[in-house]
PDB file of C-alpha atoms in Angstrom:
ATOM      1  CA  UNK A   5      76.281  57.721-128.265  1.00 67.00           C
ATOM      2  CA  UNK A   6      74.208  57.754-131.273  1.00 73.00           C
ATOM      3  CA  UNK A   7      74.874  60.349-134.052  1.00 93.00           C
ATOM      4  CA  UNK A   8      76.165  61.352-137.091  1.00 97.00           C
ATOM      5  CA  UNK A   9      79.663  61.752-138.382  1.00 97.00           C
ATOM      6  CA  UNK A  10      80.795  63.571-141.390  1.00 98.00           C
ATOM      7  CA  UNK A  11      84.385  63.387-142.557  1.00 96.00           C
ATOM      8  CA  UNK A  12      86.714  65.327-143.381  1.00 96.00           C
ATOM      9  CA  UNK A  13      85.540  68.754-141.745  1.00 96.00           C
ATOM     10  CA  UNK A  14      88.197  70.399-143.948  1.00 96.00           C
ATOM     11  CA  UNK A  15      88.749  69.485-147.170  1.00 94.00           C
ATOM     12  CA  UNK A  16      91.073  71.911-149.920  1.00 93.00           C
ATOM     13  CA  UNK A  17      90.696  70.321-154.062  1.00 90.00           C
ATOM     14  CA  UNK A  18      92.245  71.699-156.663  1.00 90.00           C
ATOM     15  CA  UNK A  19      89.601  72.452-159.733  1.00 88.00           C
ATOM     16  CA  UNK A  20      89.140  68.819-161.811  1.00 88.00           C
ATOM     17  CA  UNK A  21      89.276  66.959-159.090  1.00 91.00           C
ATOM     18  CA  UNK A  22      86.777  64.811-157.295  1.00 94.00           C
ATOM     19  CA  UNK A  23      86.181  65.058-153.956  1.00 95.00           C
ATOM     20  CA  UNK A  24      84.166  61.844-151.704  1.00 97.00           C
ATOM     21  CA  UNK A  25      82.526  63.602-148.335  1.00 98.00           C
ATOM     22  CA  UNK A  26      81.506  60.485-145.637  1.00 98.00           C
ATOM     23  CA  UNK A  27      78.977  60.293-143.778  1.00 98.00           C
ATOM     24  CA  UNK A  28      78.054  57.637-141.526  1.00 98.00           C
ATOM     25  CA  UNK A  29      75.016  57.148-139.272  1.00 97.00           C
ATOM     26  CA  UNK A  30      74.621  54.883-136.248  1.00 96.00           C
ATOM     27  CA  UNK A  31      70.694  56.723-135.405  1.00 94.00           C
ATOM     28  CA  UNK A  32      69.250  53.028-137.571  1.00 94.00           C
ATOM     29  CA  UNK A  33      67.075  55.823-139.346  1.00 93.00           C
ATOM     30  CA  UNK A  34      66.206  55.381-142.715  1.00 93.00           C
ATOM     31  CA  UNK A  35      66.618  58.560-144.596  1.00 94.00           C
ATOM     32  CA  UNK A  36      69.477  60.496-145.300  1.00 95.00           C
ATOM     33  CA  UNK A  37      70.000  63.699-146.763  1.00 96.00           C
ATOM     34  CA  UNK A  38      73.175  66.286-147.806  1.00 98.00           C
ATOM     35  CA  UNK A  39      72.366  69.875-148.149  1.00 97.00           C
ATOM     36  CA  UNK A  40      74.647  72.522-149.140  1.00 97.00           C
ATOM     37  CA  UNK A  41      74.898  75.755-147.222  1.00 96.00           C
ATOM     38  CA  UNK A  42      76.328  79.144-148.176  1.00 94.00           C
ATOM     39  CA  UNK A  43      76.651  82.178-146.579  1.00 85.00           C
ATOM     40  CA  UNK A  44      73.162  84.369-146.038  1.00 76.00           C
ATOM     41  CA  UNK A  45      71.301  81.147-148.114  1.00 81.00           C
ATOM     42  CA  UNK A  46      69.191  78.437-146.485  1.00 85.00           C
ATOM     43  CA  UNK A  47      70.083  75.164-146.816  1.00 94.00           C
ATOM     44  CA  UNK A  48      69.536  73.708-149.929  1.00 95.00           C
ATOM     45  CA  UNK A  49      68.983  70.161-150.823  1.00 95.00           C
ATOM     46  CA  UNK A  50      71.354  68.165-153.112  1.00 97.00           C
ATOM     47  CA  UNK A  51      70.055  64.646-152.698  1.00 96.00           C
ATOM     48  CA  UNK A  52      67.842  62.504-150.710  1.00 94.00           C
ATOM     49  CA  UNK A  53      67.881  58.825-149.781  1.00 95.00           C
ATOM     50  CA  UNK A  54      64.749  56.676-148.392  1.00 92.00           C
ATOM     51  CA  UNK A  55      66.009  53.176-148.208  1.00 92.00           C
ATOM     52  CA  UNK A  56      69.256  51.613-148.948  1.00 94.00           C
ATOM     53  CA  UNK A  57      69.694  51.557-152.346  1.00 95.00           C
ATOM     54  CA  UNK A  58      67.736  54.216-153.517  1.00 95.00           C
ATOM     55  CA  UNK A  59      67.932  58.039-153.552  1.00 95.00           C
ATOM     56  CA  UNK A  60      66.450  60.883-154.829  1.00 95.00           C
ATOM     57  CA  UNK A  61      67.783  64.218-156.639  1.00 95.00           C
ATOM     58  CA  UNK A  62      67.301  67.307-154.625  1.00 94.00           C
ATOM     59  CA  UNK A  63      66.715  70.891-155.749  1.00 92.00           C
ATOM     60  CA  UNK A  64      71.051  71.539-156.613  1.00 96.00           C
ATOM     61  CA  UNK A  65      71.786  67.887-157.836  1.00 97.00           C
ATOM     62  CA  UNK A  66      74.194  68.917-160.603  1.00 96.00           C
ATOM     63  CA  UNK A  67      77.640  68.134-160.670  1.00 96.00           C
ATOM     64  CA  UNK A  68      76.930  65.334-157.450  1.00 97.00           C
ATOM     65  CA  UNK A  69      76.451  61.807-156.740  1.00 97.00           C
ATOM     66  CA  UNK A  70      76.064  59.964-154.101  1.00 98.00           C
ATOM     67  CA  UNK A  71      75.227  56.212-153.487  1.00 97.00           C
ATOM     68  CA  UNK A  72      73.540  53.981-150.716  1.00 97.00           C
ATOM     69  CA  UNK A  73      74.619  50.858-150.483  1.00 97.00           C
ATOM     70  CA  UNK A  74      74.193  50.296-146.459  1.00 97.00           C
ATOM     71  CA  UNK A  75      72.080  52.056-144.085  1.00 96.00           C
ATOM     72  CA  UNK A  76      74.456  53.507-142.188  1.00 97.00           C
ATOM     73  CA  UNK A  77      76.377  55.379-145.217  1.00 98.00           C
ATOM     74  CA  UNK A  78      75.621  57.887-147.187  1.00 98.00           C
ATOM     75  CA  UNK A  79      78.121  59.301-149.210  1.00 98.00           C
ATOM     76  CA  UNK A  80      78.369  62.381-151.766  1.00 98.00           C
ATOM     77  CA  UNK A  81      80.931  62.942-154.152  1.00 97.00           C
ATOM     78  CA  UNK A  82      81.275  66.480-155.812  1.00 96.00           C
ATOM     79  CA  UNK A  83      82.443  65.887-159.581  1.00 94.00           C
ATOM     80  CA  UNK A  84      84.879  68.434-161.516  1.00 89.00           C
ATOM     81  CA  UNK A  85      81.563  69.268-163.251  1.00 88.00           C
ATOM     82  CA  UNK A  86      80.261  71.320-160.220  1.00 89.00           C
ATOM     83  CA  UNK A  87      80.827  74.679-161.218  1.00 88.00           C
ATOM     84  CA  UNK A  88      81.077  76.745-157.518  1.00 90.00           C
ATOM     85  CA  UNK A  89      81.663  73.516-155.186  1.00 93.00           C
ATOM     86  CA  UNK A  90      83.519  75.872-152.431  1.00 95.00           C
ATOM     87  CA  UNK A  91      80.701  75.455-149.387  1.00 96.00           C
ATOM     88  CA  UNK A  92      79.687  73.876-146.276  1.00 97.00           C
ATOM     89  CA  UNK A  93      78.038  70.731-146.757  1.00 98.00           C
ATOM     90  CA  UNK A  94      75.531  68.856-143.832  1.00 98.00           C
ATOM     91  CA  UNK A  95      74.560  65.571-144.041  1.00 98.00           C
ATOM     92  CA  UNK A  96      71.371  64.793-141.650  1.00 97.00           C
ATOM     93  CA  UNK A  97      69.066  61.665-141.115  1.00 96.00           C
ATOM     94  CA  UNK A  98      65.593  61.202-140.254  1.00 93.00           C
ATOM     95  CA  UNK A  99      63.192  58.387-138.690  1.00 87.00           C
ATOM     96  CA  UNK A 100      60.608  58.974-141.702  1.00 77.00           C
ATOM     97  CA  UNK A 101      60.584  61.942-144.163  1.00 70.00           C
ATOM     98  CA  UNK A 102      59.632  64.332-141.186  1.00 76.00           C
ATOM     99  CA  UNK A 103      61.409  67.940-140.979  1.00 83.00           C
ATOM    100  CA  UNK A 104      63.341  66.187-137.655  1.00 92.00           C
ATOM    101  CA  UNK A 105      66.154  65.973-138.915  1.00 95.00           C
ATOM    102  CA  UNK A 106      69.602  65.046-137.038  1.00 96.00           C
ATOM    103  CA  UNK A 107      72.597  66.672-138.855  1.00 97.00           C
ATOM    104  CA  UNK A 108      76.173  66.029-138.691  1.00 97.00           C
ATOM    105  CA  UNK A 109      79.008  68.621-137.948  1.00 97.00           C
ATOM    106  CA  UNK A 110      79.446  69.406-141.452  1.00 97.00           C
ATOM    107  CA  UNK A 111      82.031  69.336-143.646  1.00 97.00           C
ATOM    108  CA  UNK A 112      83.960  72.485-145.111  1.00 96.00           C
ATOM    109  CA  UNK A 113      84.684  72.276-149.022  1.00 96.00           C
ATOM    110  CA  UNK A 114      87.226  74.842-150.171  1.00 95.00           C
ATOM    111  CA  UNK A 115      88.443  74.464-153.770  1.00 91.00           C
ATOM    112  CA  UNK A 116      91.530  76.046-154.487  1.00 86.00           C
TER     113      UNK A 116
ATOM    114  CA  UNK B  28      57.066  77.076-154.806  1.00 86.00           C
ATOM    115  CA  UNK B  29      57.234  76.717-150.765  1.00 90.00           C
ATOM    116  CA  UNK B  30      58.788  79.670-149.688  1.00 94.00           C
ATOM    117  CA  UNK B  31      60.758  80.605-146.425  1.00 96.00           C
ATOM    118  CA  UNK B  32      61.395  84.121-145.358  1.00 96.00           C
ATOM    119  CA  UNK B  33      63.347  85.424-141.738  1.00 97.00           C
ATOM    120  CA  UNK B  34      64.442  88.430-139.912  1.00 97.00           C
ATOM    121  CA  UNK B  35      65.690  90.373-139.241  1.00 97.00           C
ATOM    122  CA  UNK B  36      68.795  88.654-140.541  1.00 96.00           C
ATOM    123  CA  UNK B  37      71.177  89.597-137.689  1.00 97.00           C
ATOM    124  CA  UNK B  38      70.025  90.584-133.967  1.00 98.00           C
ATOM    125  CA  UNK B  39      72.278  92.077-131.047  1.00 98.00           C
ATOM    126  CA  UNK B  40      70.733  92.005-127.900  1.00 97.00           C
ATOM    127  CA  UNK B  41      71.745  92.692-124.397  1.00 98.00           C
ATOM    128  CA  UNK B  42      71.583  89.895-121.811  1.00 98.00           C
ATOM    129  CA  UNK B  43      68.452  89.562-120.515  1.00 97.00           C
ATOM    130  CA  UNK B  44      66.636  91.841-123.349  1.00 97.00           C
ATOM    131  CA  UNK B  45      63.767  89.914-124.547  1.00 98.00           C
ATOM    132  CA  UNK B  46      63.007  89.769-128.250  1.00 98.00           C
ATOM    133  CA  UNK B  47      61.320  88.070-131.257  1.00 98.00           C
ATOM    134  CA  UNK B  48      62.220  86.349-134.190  1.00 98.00           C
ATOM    135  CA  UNK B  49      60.085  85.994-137.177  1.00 98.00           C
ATOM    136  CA  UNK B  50      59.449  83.172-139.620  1.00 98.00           C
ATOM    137  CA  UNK B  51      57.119  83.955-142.633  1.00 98.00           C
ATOM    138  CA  UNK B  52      56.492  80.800-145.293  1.00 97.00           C
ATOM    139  CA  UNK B  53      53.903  80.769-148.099  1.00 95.00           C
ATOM    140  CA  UNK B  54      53.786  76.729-148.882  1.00 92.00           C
ATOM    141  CA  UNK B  55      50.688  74.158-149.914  1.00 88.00           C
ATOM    142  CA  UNK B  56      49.254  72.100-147.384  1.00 89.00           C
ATOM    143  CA  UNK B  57      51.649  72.864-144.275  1.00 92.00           C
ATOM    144  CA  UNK B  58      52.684  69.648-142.986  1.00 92.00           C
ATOM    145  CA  UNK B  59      54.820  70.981-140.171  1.00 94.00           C
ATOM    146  CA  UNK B  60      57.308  74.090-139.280  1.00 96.00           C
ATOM    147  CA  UNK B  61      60.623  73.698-137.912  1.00 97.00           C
ATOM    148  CA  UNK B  62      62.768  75.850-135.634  1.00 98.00           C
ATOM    149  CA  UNK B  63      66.679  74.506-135.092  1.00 98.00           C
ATOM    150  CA  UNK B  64      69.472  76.564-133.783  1.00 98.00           C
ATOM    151  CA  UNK B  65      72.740  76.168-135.327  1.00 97.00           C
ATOM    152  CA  UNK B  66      76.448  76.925-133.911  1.00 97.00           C
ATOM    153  CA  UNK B  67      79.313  78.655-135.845  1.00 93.00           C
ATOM    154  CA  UNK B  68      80.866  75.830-137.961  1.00 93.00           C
ATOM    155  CA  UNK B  69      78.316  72.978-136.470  1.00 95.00           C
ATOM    156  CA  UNK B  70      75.684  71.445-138.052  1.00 96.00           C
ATOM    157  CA  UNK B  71      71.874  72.748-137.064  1.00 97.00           C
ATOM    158  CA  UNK B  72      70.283  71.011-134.131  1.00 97.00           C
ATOM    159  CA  UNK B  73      66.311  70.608-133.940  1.00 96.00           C
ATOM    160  CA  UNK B  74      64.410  72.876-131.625  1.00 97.00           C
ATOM    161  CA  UNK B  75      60.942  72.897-132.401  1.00 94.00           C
ATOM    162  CA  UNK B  76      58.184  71.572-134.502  1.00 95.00           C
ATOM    163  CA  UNK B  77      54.758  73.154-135.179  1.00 96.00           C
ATOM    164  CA  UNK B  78      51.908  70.928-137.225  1.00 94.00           C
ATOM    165  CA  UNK B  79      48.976  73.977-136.653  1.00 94.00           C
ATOM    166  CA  UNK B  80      48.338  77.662-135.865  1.00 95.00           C
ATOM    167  CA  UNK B  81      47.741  78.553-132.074  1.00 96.00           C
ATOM    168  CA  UNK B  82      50.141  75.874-131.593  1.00 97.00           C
ATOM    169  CA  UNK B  83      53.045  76.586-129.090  1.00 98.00           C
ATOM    170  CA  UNK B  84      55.820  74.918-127.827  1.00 97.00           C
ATOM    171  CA  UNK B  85      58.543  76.023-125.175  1.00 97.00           C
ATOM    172  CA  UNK B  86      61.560  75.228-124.104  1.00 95.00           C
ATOM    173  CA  UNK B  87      63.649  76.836-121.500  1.00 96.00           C
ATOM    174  CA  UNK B  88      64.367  80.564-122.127  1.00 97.00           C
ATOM    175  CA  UNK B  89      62.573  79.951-126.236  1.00 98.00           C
ATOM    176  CA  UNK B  90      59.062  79.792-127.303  1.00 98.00           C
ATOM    177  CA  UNK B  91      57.724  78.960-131.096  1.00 98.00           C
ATOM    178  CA  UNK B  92      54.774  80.444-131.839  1.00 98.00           C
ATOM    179  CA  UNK B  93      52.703  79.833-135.155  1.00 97.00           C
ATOM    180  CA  UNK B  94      49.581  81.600-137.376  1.00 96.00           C
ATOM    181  CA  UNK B  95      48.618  80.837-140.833  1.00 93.00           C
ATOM    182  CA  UNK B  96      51.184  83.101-142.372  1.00 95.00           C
ATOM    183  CA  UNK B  97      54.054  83.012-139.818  1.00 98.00           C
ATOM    184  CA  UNK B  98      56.129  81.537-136.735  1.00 98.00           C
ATOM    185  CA  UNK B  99      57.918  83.584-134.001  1.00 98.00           C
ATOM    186  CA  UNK B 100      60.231  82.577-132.055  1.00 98.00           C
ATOM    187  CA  UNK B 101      60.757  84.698-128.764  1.00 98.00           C
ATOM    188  CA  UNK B 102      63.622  84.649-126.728  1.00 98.00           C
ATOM    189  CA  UNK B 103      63.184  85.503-123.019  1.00 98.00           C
ATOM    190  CA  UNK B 104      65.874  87.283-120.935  1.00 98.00           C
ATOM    191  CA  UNK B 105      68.373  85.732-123.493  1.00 98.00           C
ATOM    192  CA  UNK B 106      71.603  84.809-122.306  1.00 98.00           C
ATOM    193  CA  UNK B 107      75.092  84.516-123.714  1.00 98.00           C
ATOM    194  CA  UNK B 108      74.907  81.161-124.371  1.00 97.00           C
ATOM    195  CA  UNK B 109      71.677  81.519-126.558  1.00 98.00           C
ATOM    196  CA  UNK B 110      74.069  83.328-129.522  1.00 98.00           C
ATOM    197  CA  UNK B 111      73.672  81.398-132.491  1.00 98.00           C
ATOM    198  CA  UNK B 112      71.808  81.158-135.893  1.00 97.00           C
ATOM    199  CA  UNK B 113      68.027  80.227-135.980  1.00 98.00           C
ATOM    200  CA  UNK B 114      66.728  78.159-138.669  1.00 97.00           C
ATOM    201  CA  UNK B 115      62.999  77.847-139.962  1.00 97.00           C
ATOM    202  CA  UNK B 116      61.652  75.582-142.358  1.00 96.00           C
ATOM    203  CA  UNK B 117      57.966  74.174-143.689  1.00 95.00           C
ATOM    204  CA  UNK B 118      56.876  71.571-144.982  1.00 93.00           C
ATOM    205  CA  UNK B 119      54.585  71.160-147.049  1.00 88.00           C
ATOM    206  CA  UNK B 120      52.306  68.682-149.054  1.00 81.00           C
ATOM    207  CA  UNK B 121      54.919  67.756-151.386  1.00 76.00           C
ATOM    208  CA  UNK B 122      56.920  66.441-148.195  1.00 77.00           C
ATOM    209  CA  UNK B 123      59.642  68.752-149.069  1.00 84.00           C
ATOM    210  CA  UNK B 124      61.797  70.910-146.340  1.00 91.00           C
ATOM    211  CA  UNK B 125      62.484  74.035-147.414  1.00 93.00           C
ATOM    212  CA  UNK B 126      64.277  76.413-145.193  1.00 95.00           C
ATOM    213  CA  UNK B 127      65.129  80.066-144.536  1.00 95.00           C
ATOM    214  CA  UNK B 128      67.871  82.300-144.853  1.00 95.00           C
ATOM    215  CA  UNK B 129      68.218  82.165-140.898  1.00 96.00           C
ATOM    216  CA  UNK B 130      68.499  85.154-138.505  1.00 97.00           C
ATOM    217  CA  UNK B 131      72.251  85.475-137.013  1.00 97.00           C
ATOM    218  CA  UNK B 132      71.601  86.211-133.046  1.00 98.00           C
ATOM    219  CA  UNK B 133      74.416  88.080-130.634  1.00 98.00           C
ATOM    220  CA  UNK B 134      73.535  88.124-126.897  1.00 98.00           C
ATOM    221  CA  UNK B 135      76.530  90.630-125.450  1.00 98.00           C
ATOM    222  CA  UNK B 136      77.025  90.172-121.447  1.00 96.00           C
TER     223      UNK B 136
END
């Protein structure tokens, strides 16, 4: 079955240390996204990827990174420089930049 | 700025009590609004989209509604199974999705 899968869904980091969040996507679409989502917010967007390897800030891009260097992954690393990193974090494709989007199960960030 | 606005924020509803959810959005140029429902600790999952007002669209016990200022989304003789979260988002000529707080929905047998 076709989908997207986000790994770890739990993940505990001590403060300085850099965490890598997968995702992988097997949809052939060719954008990706990772929003953050906290509790009582909407989702906000950290970055944004078109085409393999390119990508775009977001509205919360500080203290993240990501890369794209195959279609099918798009990962995000948060950096010790991301001041409240503890969150639930969605990765999601789309065909084109349409508000269709396909999201993963998430992954839960909890920094200790 | 594009901006997203839902409530109530948290509904409790009987089984089979019928209600409405509401969606208001100020944003340039609407390019399309978005309904998804999303599951404690999932990710969301795409419902609906809505390009114009009068438009509707319905599927099984749901219906998205949508004017120039807002989107409802009603929820016919709800069932247990329709407890979750409801998303909205617009967007708008700047091709940027920007969603709502969400409204948290309990259906209690």
């Amino acid at each position: 079955d076709g989908g997207i899968t986000q790994s770890p869904k739990y993940l505990f980091r001590k403060e300085g240390q850099n965490v890598t969040l997968s995702c992988e996507q097997n949809l052939n679409h060719d954008a990706m996204y990772w929003y953050r989502q906290d509790p009582g917010q909407g989702l906000r967007l950290i970055y944004y990827s078109q085409i393999v390897n390119d990508f775009q800030k977001g509205d919360i891009a500080e203290g993240y990174s990501v890369s794209r260097e195959k279609k099918e992954s798009f990962p995000l690393t948060v950096t010790s420089a991301q001041k409240n990193p503890t969150a639930f974090y969605l990765c999601a494709s789309s065909i084109d930049r349409t508000g269709e989007l396909f999201f993963g199960e998430g992954s839960r960030l909890t920094v200790l | 700025e594009d901006q997203v606005t839902q409530s109530p924020e948290a509904l409790r509803l009987q089984e089979g009590e019928s209600s409405s959810l509401n969606c208001s959005y100020t944003v340039s140029g609407l390019r399309g609004l978005f309904w998804y429902r999303q599951d404690p600790g999932k990710g969301p999952e795409f419902l609906f989209t809505l390009y114009s007002a009068g438009e509707e669209k319905e599927k099984e016990r749901l219906k998205a509604t949508l004017t120039k200022k807002e989107s409802f989304l009603h929820i016919t003789a709800p069932k247990p199974e329709d407890s979750a979260t409801y998303l909205c988002a617009v967007s708008g000529a700047g091709n940027k999705l920007t969603f709502g707080g969400g409204t948290r929905v309990l259906v209690k047998p």
